[in-house]
Amino acid sequence: MIHARDLTFAYPRAGFALNVSALDVAKGERVGIIGPSGTGKTTLLNLVAGLAQPDTGALKVADHDLTALDDGGRRRFRAAQIGFIFQTFALVDYLNAFENILYPYRVGLGLTLDRDVRNRAQALAEACGIAHRLKSHPNALSGGEQQRVAICRALITQPGLILADEATGNLDPETKEVILDVLFARAAEQGATVLAVTHDHDLLPRFDRVIDFATLRQPAEQTS
Ligand code: ADP
Ligand code: MG
């Protein structure tokens, strides 16, 4: 599902450089990534999602060569393949929670919003315990509720690859377990691959494999 070799990406003004020598994730595998903040974990997820372009290196995701796609191609790739749970939720303020969950269908890109999709959104919201909050806008929701909306939005398209960036950081322990049950159950149903960054060591037993980010990442200056 993911094949990366000698990836580099820099934020020159921030003086930050990411270098991933090799990352391979099999289809259906559930992989956790741990590591200190500020080291480039979110940046790596952005590259895998096609939200950022590597400066150099090879990156294939779901049989797409991301280095060969233009902006439009990467957007279509993302809509079709990726469910991204952002660390900062990235909900749309002027839409209510239900509309936020359905957001991928608003953007178009070949996805059709029909009754099945709406029913699936309702079912996801119920499973995540936010069905009673669906008319509320993000600014009226707690952090944990916003996070659950973001998780529902990432799952609504039944993506082949779920990228989760600290997806349980704002949830109390009980809610966290419920939400993870939903996430892993949906992933298993769909045969989806999960790549999840987490600081929560309680979650690690849920993954097939846990990668210490430091073993992937080498500062560019040490490899040149
Ligand atoms: P992590 O997710 O491991 O905490 P990030 O990938 O978010 O790390 O960030 C890695 C480094 O890149 C940090 O030093 C951060 O300040 C910098 N950075 C992240 N996003 C941007 C950006 N959009 N512009 C400039 N620098 C950035
Ligand atoms: Mg991060």
Coordinates of N, CA and C and ligand atoms in Angstrom, one line a residue:
M1 N 0.8 -1.2 0.0 CA 0.0 0.0 0.0 C 0.9 1.3 0.0
I2 N 2.0 1.2 0.8 CA 2.9 2.4 0.8 C 4.3 1.8 0.5
H3 N 5.0 2.5 -0.4 CA 6.3 2.1 -0.7 C 7.1 3.5 -0.9
A4 N 8.0 3.7 0.1 CA 8.8 5.0 0.0 C 10.2 4.7 0.1
R5 N 11.0 5.3 -0.7 CA 12.5 5.2 -0.7 C 13.2 6.5 -0.8
D6 N 14.1 6.7 0.1 CA 15.0 7.9 0.1 C 14.2 9.2 -0.1
L7 N 13.1 9.3 0.6 CA 12.3 10.5 0.5 C 12.9 11.7 1.3
T8 N 13.0 12.8 0.6 CA 13.4 14.0 1.3 C 12.3 15.1 1.1
F9 N 12.2 15.9 2.2 CA 11.3 17.0 2.1 C 11.8 18.1 3.1
A10 N 11.9 19.3 2.7 CA 12.4 20.4 3.6 C 11.4 21.5 3.7
Y11 N 11.3 22.1 4.9 CA 10.8 23.4 5.1 C 12.0 24.3 5.3
P12 N 12.6 24.9 4.3 CA 13.9 25.5 4.4 C 13.8 26.7 5.4
R13 N 12.7 27.5 5.4 CA 12.7 28.6 6.3 C 12.6 28.2 7.8
A14 N 12.0 27.0 8.0 CA 11.9 26.5 9.4 C 13.2 25.7 9.7
G15 N 14.1 25.6 8.8 CA 15.3 24.8 9.0 C 15.1 23.4 9.3
F16 N 14.0 22.9 8.7 CA 13.6 21.5 8.9 C 13.8 20.6 7.7
A17 N 14.4 19.5 7.8 CA 14.5 18.6 6.7 C 14.2 17.2 7.1
L18 N 13.3 16.5 6.4 CA 12.9 15.1 6.6 C 13.6 14.2 5.6
N19 N 14.1 13.1 6.2 CA 14.7 12.1 5.3 C 14.2 10.7 5.7
V20 N 13.4 10.1 4.9 CA 13.0 8.7 5.2 C 13.6 7.8 4.2
S21 N 14.5 6.9 4.7 CA 15.2 6.0 3.8 C 14.3 4.9 3.3
A22 N 13.5 4.3 4.1 CA 12.6 3.3 3.6 C 11.4 3.2 4.5
L23 N 10.2 3.1 3.8 CA 9.0 2.8 4.5 C 8.1 1.9 3.6
D24 N 7.8 0.7 4.1 CA 6.9 -0.2 3.4 C 5.8 -0.6 4.3
V25 N 4.6 -0.4 3.8 CA 3.4 -0.8 4.6 C 2.5 -1.7 3.6
A26 N 2.2 -2.9 4.1 CA 1.4 -3.8 3.3 C -0.1 -3.5 3.3
K27 N -0.8 -3.9 2.3 CA -2.2 -3.7 2.2 C -2.9 -4.4 3.4
G28 N -3.7 -3.7 4.1 CA -4.5 -4.2 5.2 C -3.7 -4.2 6.5
E29 N -2.4 -3.8 6.5 CA -1.6 -3.7 7.7 C -2.0 -2.5 8.5
R30 N -1.9 -2.7 9.9 CA -2.2 -1.6 10.8 C -0.9 -1.2 11.5
V31 N -0.4 0.0 11.2 CA 0.9 0.4 11.6 C 0.8 1.6 12.5
G32 N 1.5 1.6 13.6 CA 1.6 2.8 14.5 C 2.9 3.4 14.3
I33 N 3.0 4.7 14.4 CA 4.2 5.5 14.4 C 4.3 6.3 15.7
I34 N 5.4 6.1 16.4 CA 5.6 6.9 17.6 C 6.9 7.7 17.5
G35 N 7.0 8.8 18.2 CA 8.2 9.6 18.2 C 7.9 11.0 18.7
P36 N 8.9 11.7 19.1 CA 8.7 13.0 19.8 C 8.1 14.0 18.8
S37 N 7.5 15.1 19.3 CA 6.9 16.1 18.4 C 8.0 16.9 17.8
G38 N 7.6 17.5 16.6 CA 8.5 18.3 15.9 C 9.5 17.6 15.0
T39 N 9.4 16.3 14.9 CA 10.4 15.5 14.2 C 9.9 15.1 12.8
G40 N 8.7 15.5 12.4 CA 8.3 15.3 11.0 C 7.2 14.2 10.8
K41 N 6.6 13.7 11.8 CA 5.6 12.7 11.6 C 4.4 13.2 10.8
T42 N 3.9 14.3 11.1 CA 2.8 14.9 10.3 C 3.2 15.2 8.9
T43 N 4.4 15.7 8.8 CA 5.0 15.9 7.4 C 5.0 14.6 6.6
L44 N 5.4 13.5 7.2 CA 5.4 12.2 6.5 C 3.9 11.8 6.1
L45 N 3.0 12.0 7.0 CA 1.6 11.7 6.6 C 1.1 12.5 5.5
N46 N 1.5 13.8 5.5 CA 1.1 14.7 4.4 C 1.7 14.3 3.1
L47 N 2.9 13.8 3.1 CA 3.5 13.3 1.9 C 2.8 12.0 1.4
V48 N 2.5 11.1 2.3 CA 1.8 9.9 1.9 C 0.4 10.2 1.4
A49 N -0.3 11.3 1.9 CA -1.6 11.7 1.4 C -1.6 12.5 0.2
G50 N -0.4 12.8 -0.3 CA -0.3 13.7 -1.5 C -0.6 15.2 -1.2
L51 N -0.6 15.5 0.1 CA -0.8 16.9 0.5 C 0.5 17.7 0.3
A52 N 1.6 17.1 0.3 CA 2.9 17.7 0.1 C 3.7 16.8 -0.9
Q53 N 4.5 17.5 -1.6 CA 5.3 16.7 -2.6 C 6.7 16.5 -2.1
P54 N 7.3 15.3 -2.2 CA 8.7 15.1 -1.7 C 9.6 15.9 -2.7
D55 N 10.7 16.4 -2.1 CA 11.7 17.1 -2.9 C 12.4 16.0 -3.8
T56 N 12.8 14.9 -3.2 CA 13.4 13.8 -4.0 C 12.9 12.5 -3.4
G57 N 13.2 11.4 -4.2 CA 12.8 10.1 -3.7 C 11.6 9.5 -4.4
A58 N 11.4 8.2 -4.0 CA 10.3 7.5 -4.7 C 9.1 7.3 -3.7
L59 N 7.9 7.5 -4.1 CA 6.8 7.3 -3.2 C 5.6 6.8 -4.0
K60 N 5.2 5.5 -3.7 CA 4.1 4.9 -4.4 C 3.1 4.6 -3.3
V61 N 1.8 5.0 -3.5 CA 0.7 4.7 -2.5 C -0.4 4.2 -3.3
A62 N -0.9 3.0 -2.9 CA -2.1 2.4 -3.5 C -1.9 2.3 -5.0
D63 N -0.7 1.9 -5.4 CA -0.3 1.8 -6.8 C -0.2 3.1 -7.6
H64 N -0.3 4.2 -6.9 CA -0.1 5.5 -7.6 C 1.3 6.0 -7.3
D65 N 2.0 6.4 -8.4 CA 3.3 7.1 -8.2 C 3.0 8.6 -7.9
L66 N 3.1 8.9 -6.6 CA 2.7 10.3 -6.2 C 3.7 11.3 -6.8
T67 N 4.9 10.9 -7.1 CA 5.8 11.9 -7.6 C 5.5 12.3 -9.1
A68 N 4.6 11.5 -9.7 CA 4.3 11.7 -11.1 C 3.0 12.4 -11.3
L69 N 2.2 12.7 -10.2 CA 0.9 13.3 -10.3 C 1.0 14.8 -10.2
D70 N 0.2 15.5 -10.9 CA 0.1 17.0 -10.7 C -0.9 17.2 -9.6
D71 N -1.2 18.5 -9.3 CA -2.1 18.8 -8.2 C -3.4 18.2 -8.3
G72 N -4.0 18.3 -9.5 CA -5.3 17.7 -9.7 C -5.3 16.2 -9.5
G73 N -4.3 15.6 -10.1 CA -4.1 14.1 -9.9 C -4.0 13.7 -8.5
R74 N -3.3 14.5 -7.7 CA -3.1 14.2 -6.3 C -4.4 14.4 -5.5
R75 N -5.2 15.4 -5.9 CA -6.5 15.6 -5.3 C -7.5 14.4 -5.5
R76 N -7.5 14.0 -6.8 CA -8.3 12.8 -7.1 C -7.9 11.6 -6.4
F77 N -6.5 11.4 -6.4 CA -6.0 10.3 -5.6 C -6.4 10.3 -4.2
R78 N -6.4 11.5 -3.6 CA -6.7 11.6 -2.2 C -8.2 11.3 -1.9
A79 N -9.1 11.8 -2.8 CA -10.5 11.6 -2.6 C -10.8 10.2 -2.8
A80 N -10.1 9.5 -3.7 CA -10.5 8.1 -3.9 C -9.9 7.1 -2.9
Q81 N -8.7 7.5 -2.4 CA -7.9 6.5 -1.6 C -7.7 6.8 -0.1
I82 N -7.8 8.0 0.3 CA -7.3 8.4 1.6 C -8.3 8.9 2.5
G83 N -8.3 8.4 3.7 CA -9.1 9.0 4.8 C -8.1 9.6 5.8
F84 N -8.1 10.9 5.9 CA -7.1 11.6 6.8 C -7.7 12.2 8.0
I85 N -7.3 11.7 9.2 CA -7.7 12.3 10.4 C -6.6 13.3 10.9
F86 N -6.9 14.6 10.7 CA -5.9 15.6 11.0 C -5.7 15.8 12.4
Q87 N -4.5 16.1 12.8 CA -4.2 16.4 14.2 C -5.0 17.6 14.7
T88 N -5.2 18.6 13.8 CA -6.0 19.8 14.2 C -7.4 19.7 13.7
F89 N -7.9 18.5 13.4 CA -9.3 18.3 12.9 C -9.6 18.8 11.5
A90 N -9.2 20.1 11.3 CA -9.5 20.8 10.0 C -11.0 20.7 9.6
L91 N -11.9 21.0 10.5 CA -13.3 21.0 10.2 C -13.7 22.3 9.6
V92 N -14.8 22.3 8.8 CA -15.2 23.6 8.2 C -16.2 24.3 9.0
D93 N -15.9 25.5 9.5 CA -16.6 26.2 10.5 C -18.1 26.5 10.1
Y94 N -18.3 26.8 8.8 CA -19.6 27.2 8.4 C -20.6 26.1 8.1
L95 N -20.1 24.8 8.2 CA -20.9 23.6 8.0 C -21.2 23.0 9.4
N96 N -22.4 22.4 9.5 CA -22.6 21.7 10.7 C -21.9 20.3 10.7
A97 N -22.0 19.6 11.8 CA -21.3 18.4 12.0 C -21.6 17.3 10.9
F98 N -22.9 17.2 10.6 CA -23.3 16.2 9.6 C -22.7 16.6 8.2
E99 N -22.8 17.9 7.9 CA -22.2 18.4 6.6 C -20.7 18.2 6.6
N100 N -20.1 18.4 7.7 CA -18.6 18.2 7.8 C -18.3 16.7 7.5
I101 N -19.1 15.8 8.0 CA -18.8 14.4 7.8 C -18.9 14.1 6.3
L102 N -19.9 14.7 5.6 CA -20.1 14.5 4.2 C -19.2 15.4 3.3
Y103 N -18.3 16.1 3.9 CA -17.5 17.1 3.2 C -16.8 16.5 1.9
P104 N -16.3 15.3 2.0 CA -15.6 14.7 0.8 C -16.5 14.7 -0.4
Y105 N -17.8 14.6 -0.2 CA -18.7 14.5 -1.3 C -19.1 15.8 -1.9
R106 N -18.9 16.9 -1.1 CA -19.1 18.2 -1.5 C -18.0 18.7 -2.5
V107 N -16.8 18.2 -2.2 CA -15.7 18.6 -3.0 C -15.8 18.0 -4.4
G108 N -16.7 17.0 -4.6 CA -16.9 16.4 -5.9 C -15.9 15.3 -6.1
L109 N -15.1 15.5 -7.2 CA -14.0 14.5 -7.5 C -14.5 13.1 -7.7
G110 N -15.7 13.0 -8.3 CA -16.2 11.7 -8.7 C -16.9 10.9 -7.6
L111 N -17.1 11.5 -6.4 CA -17.8 10.9 -5.4 C -19.3 11.4 -5.4
T112 N -20.2 10.4 -5.3 CA -21.6 10.8 -5.4 C -22.3 10.7 -4.1
L113 N -22.9 11.8 -3.7 CA -23.6 11.8 -2.4 C -25.1 11.2 -2.6
D114 N -25.3 10.0 -2.1 CA -26.7 9.5 -2.2 C -27.2 9.0 -0.9
R115 N -28.3 8.4 -0.9 CA -28.9 8.0 0.4 C -28.1 7.0 1.2
D116 N -27.4 6.1 0.5 CA -26.5 5.2 1.2 C -25.4 5.9 2.0
V117 N -24.9 6.9 1.3 CA -23.8 7.7 2.0 C -24.3 8.4 3.2
R118 N -25.5 9.0 3.1 CA -26.1 9.7 4.2 C -26.4 8.7 5.4
N119 N -26.9 7.5 5.0 CA -27.2 6.5 6.0 C -25.9 6.1 6.7
R120 N -24.8 6.0 5.9 CA -23.5 5.6 6.5 C -23.0 6.6 7.4
A121 N -23.2 7.9 7.0 CA -22.8 9.0 7.9 C -23.5 9.0 9.2
Q122 N -24.8 8.7 9.1 CA -25.6 8.6 10.4 C -25.1 7.5 11.2
A123 N -24.9 6.3 10.6 CA -24.5 5.1 11.4 C -23.1 5.4 12.0
L124 N -22.2 6.0 11.3 CA -20.9 6.3 11.8 C -21.0 7.3 13.0
A125 N -21.8 8.3 12.9 CA -22.0 9.3 13.9 C -22.6 8.6 15.2
E126 N -23.6 7.6 15.0 CA -24.1 6.9 16.1 C -23.0 6.1 16.8
A127 N -22.3 5.4 16.0 CA -21.2 4.5 16.5 C -20.2 5.3 17.3
C128 N -20.0 6.6 16.9 CA -19.0 7.4 17.6 C -19.6 8.3 18.7
G129 N -20.9 8.1 18.9 CA -21.6 8.8 20.0 C -21.8 10.3 19.8
I130 N -21.9 10.7 18.5 CA -22.1 12.2 18.2 C -23.4 12.4 17.4
A131 N -24.3 11.4 17.4 CA -25.5 11.5 16.5 C -26.4 12.6 17.0
H132 N -26.3 13.0 18.3 CA -27.2 14.0 18.9 C -26.6 15.4 18.6
R133 N -25.4 15.5 18.0 CA -24.7 16.8 17.8 C -24.6 17.1 16.4
L134 N -25.3 16.4 15.5 CA -25.0 16.6 14.1 C -25.4 17.9 13.5
K135 N -26.4 18.6 14.2 CA -26.8 19.9 13.7 C -25.9 21.1 14.2
S136 N -25.0 20.7 15.1 CA -24.1 21.8 15.7 C -22.9 22.1 14.8
H137 N -22.5 23.3 14.8 CA -21.3 23.7 14.1 C -20.1 23.4 14.9
P138 N -18.9 23.3 14.3 CA -17.7 22.9 15.1 C -17.4 23.8 16.3
N139 N -17.7 25.1 16.2 CA -17.4 26.0 17.3 C -18.3 25.8 18.5
A140 N -19.4 25.0 18.3 CA -20.2 24.7 19.5 C -19.9 23.3 20.0
L141 N -18.9 22.6 19.4 CA -18.6 21.3 19.8 C -17.4 21.3 20.7
S142 N -17.3 20.3 21.6 CA -16.1 20.1 22.4 C -15.0 19.6 21.5
G143 N -13.7 19.7 22.0 CA -12.6 19.1 21.3 C -12.8 17.7 20.9
G144 N -13.3 16.9 21.9 CA -13.5 15.5 21.7 C -14.6 15.2 20.6
E145 N -15.6 16.1 20.7 CA -16.7 15.9 19.7 C -16.2 16.3 18.3
Q146 N -15.4 17.3 18.2 CA -14.8 17.7 16.9 C -13.9 16.6 16.4
Q147 N -13.2 16.0 17.3 CA -12.3 14.9 16.8 C -13.1 13.7 16.3
R148 N -14.3 13.5 16.9 CA -15.1 12.4 16.4 C -15.7 12.7 15.1
V149 N -16.1 13.9 14.9 CA -16.6 14.4 13.5 C -15.5 14.1 12.5
A150 N -14.3 14.5 12.9 CA -13.1 14.4 11.9 C -12.9 12.9 11.6
I151 N -13.1 12.0 12.6 CA -12.9 10.6 12.3 C -14.0 10.1 11.4
C152 N -15.2 10.5 11.7 CA -16.3 10.1 10.8 C -16.1 10.5 9.4
R153 N -15.6 11.8 9.2 CA -15.3 12.3 7.9 C -14.3 11.5 7.2
A154 N -13.3 11.0 7.9 CA -12.2 10.3 7.3 C -12.7 8.9 6.9
L155 N -13.7 8.4 7.5 CA -14.2 7.0 7.2 C -15.3 7.0 6.2
I156 N -15.9 8.1 6.0 CA -17.2 8.1 5.2 C -17.0 7.6 3.8
T157 N -15.8 7.8 3.2 CA -15.6 7.4 1.8 C -15.1 6.0 1.7
Q158 N -15.0 5.3 2.8 CA -14.5 3.9 2.9 C -13.2 3.8 2.2
P159 N -12.2 4.6 2.7 CA -10.9 4.7 2.0 C -10.1 3.4 2.2
G160 N -9.2 3.2 1.2 CA -8.3 2.0 1.3 C -7.2 2.3 2.3
L161 N -6.9 3.6 2.5 CA -5.8 3.9 3.4 C -6.3 5.0 4.4
I162 N -6.2 4.7 5.7 CA -6.6 5.6 6.7 C -5.3 6.1 7.4
L163 N -5.2 7.5 7.3 CA -4.0 8.1 8.0 C -4.5 8.8 9.2
A164 N -4.0 8.5 10.3 CA -4.6 9.1 11.6 C -3.4 9.8 12.3
D165 N -3.6 11.1 12.5 CA -2.5 11.9 13.2 C -3.0 12.3 14.6
E166 N -2.5 11.5 15.5 CA -2.9 11.8 16.9 C -4.4 11.8 17.1
A167 N -5.1 10.8 16.5 CA -6.5 10.9 16.3 C -7.3 10.7 17.6
T168 N -6.6 10.3 18.7 CA -7.4 10.1 19.9 C -6.9 11.1 21.0
G169 N -6.1 12.1 20.6 CA -5.5 13.0 21.6 C -6.4 13.8 22.4
N170 N -7.7 14.0 21.9 CA -8.6 14.8 22.7 C -9.7 14.0 23.3
L171 N -9.6 12.7 23.4 CA -10.7 11.9 23.9 C -10.4 11.3 25.3
D172 N -11.4 11.2 26.1 CA -11.2 10.6 27.4 C -11.0 9.1 27.2
P173 N -10.4 8.4 28.1 CA -10.0 7.0 27.9 C -11.2 6.1 27.4
E174 N -12.4 6.3 28.0 CA -13.5 5.5 27.5 C -13.9 5.7 26.1
T175 N -14.1 7.0 25.8 CA -14.5 7.4 24.4 C -13.4 6.9 23.4
K176 N -12.1 7.0 23.9 CA -11.0 6.6 23.0 C -11.2 5.2 22.6
E177 N -11.5 4.3 23.5 CA -11.6 2.9 23.2 C -12.8 2.6 22.2
V178 N -13.9 3.3 22.5 CA -15.1 3.2 21.6 C -14.7 3.6 20.2
I179 N -14.0 4.8 20.1 CA -13.7 5.3 18.7 C -12.7 4.4 18.0
L180 N -11.8 3.9 18.8 CA -10.8 3.0 18.1 C -11.4 1.7 17.7
D181 N -12.4 1.2 18.5 CA -13.1 0.0 18.1 C -13.8 0.3 16.7
V182 N -14.4 1.5 16.6 CA -15.1 1.8 15.4 C -14.1 1.9 14.2
L183 N -13.0 2.6 14.5 CA -12.0 2.8 13.4 C -11.4 1.5 13.0
F184 N -11.0 0.6 13.9 CA -10.4 -0.6 13.5 C -11.4 -1.6 12.9
A185 N -12.6 -1.6 13.4 CA -13.7 -2.4 12.8 C -14.0 -2.0 11.4
R186 N -14.1 -0.7 11.1 CA -14.4 -0.3 9.8 C -13.2 -0.6 8.9
A187 N -12.0 -0.4 9.4 CA -10.8 -0.7 8.6 C -10.8 -2.2 8.2
A188 N -11.1 -3.1 9.2 CA -11.1 -4.5 9.0 C -12.2 -4.9 8.0
E189 N -13.4 -4.3 8.1 CA -14.5 -4.6 7.1 C -14.1 -4.3 5.7
Q190 N -13.4 -3.2 5.6 CA -13.0 -2.7 4.2 C -11.7 -3.2 3.8
G191 N -11.0 -3.9 4.6 CA -9.6 -4.4 4.3 C -8.7 -3.2 4.2
A192 N -9.0 -2.1 4.9 CA -8.2 -0.9 4.8 C -6.9 -1.0 5.6
T193 N -5.9 -0.2 5.1 CA -4.6 -0.1 5.7 C -4.7 1.1 6.7
V194 N -4.1 1.0 7.8 CA -4.1 2.1 8.8 C -2.7 2.5 9.1
L195 N -2.4 3.8 9.0 CA -1.1 4.3 9.4 C -1.4 5.4 10.4
A196 N -1.0 5.2 11.7 CA -1.5 6.1 12.7 C -0.3 6.6 13.6
V197 N -0.2 7.9 13.7 CA 0.8 8.5 14.6 C 0.1 8.6 15.9
T198 N 0.8 8.2 17.0 CA 0.2 8.3 18.3 C 1.2 8.5 19.4
H199 N 0.8 9.2 20.4 CA 1.7 9.4 21.6 C 1.2 8.4 22.7
D200 N 0.1 7.7 22.4 CA -0.6 7.0 23.4 C -0.1 5.5 23.4
H201 N 0.7 5.2 24.4 CA 1.3 3.9 24.4 C 0.3 2.8 24.7
D202 N -0.8 3.2 25.3 CA -1.9 2.2 25.6 C -2.5 1.6 24.3
L203 N -2.3 2.4 23.2 CA -2.9 2.0 21.9 C -2.0 1.0 21.1
L204 N -0.8 0.9 21.5 CA 0.2 0.2 20.6 C -0.2 -1.3 20.4
P205 N -0.8 -2.0 21.4 CA -1.1 -3.4 21.2 C -2.1 -3.6 20.0
R206 N -2.8 -2.5 19.7 CA -3.8 -2.6 18.6 C -3.2 -2.7 17.2
F207 N -2.0 -2.4 17.1 CA -1.3 -2.3 15.8 C -0.6 -3.7 15.5
D208 N -0.5 -4.0 14.2 CA 0.3 -5.1 13.8 C 1.8 -4.9 14.0
R209 N 2.1 -3.6 13.8 CA 3.5 -3.2 13.9 C 3.6 -1.8 14.4
V210 N 4.6 -1.5 15.2 CA 4.9 -0.1 15.6 C 6.3 0.3 15.2
I211 N 6.3 1.5 14.5 CA 7.6 2.0 14.0 C 8.0 3.2 14.9
D212 N 9.2 3.1 15.4 CA 9.8 4.3 16.1 C 10.3 5.2 15.0
F213 N 9.7 6.4 15.0 CA 9.9 7.4 13.9 C 11.4 7.6 13.7
A214 N 12.2 7.6 14.8 CA 13.6 7.9 14.7 C 14.3 6.9 13.8
T215 N 13.8 5.7 13.6 CA 14.4 4.7 12.8 C 14.2 4.9 11.3
L216 N 13.1 5.7 11.0 CA 12.8 6.1 9.6 C 13.6 7.3 9.2
R217 N 13.6 8.2 10.1 CA 14.0 9.6 9.8 C 15.5 9.8 10.1
Q218 N 16.2 10.3 9.2 CA 17.5 10.7 9.4 C 17.7 12.1 9.0
P219 N 18.1 13.0 9.8 CA 18.3 14.4 9.4 C 19.2 14.4 8.1
A220 N 18.8 15.3 7.1 CA 19.5 15.3 5.9 C 21.0 15.5 6.0
E221 N 21.4 16.3 7.0 CA 22.8 16.7 7.1 C 23.6 15.5 7.5
Q222 N 23.0 14.5 8.1 CA 23.7 13.3 8.6 C 23.9 12.3 7.4
T223 N 23.1 12.4 6.4 CA 23.1 11.4 5.3 C 23.8 11.9 4.1
S224 N 24.1 13.3 4.1 CA 24.7 13.8 2.8 C 26.2 13.5 2.8
Ligands
ADP1 P1 5.5 16.2 14.2 O1 4.2 15.9 13.6 O2 6.5 15.1 14.4 O3 5.3 17.0 15.5 P2 5.8 18.1 12.0 O4 5.8 17.2 10.8 O5 4.4 18.7 12.3 O6 6.3 17.2 13.2 O7 6.8 19.2 11.9 C1 8.2 19.0 11.6 C2 8.9 20.3 11.5 O8 8.5 21.1 10.4 C3 8.7 21.2 12.8 O9 9.9 21.8 13.1 C4 7.7 22.2 12.3 O10 7.9 23.4 12.9 C5 8.0 22.3 10.8 N1 6.8 22.6 10.0 C6 5.7 21.9 10.0 N2 4.8 22.5 9.1 C7 5.4 23.5 8.6 C8 5.0 24.5 7.6 N3 3.8 24.4 7.0 N4 5.9 25.5 7.3 C9 7.1 25.5 7.9 N5 7.5 24.6 8.8 C10 6.7 23.7 9.1
MG2 MG 2.3 16.1 14.2

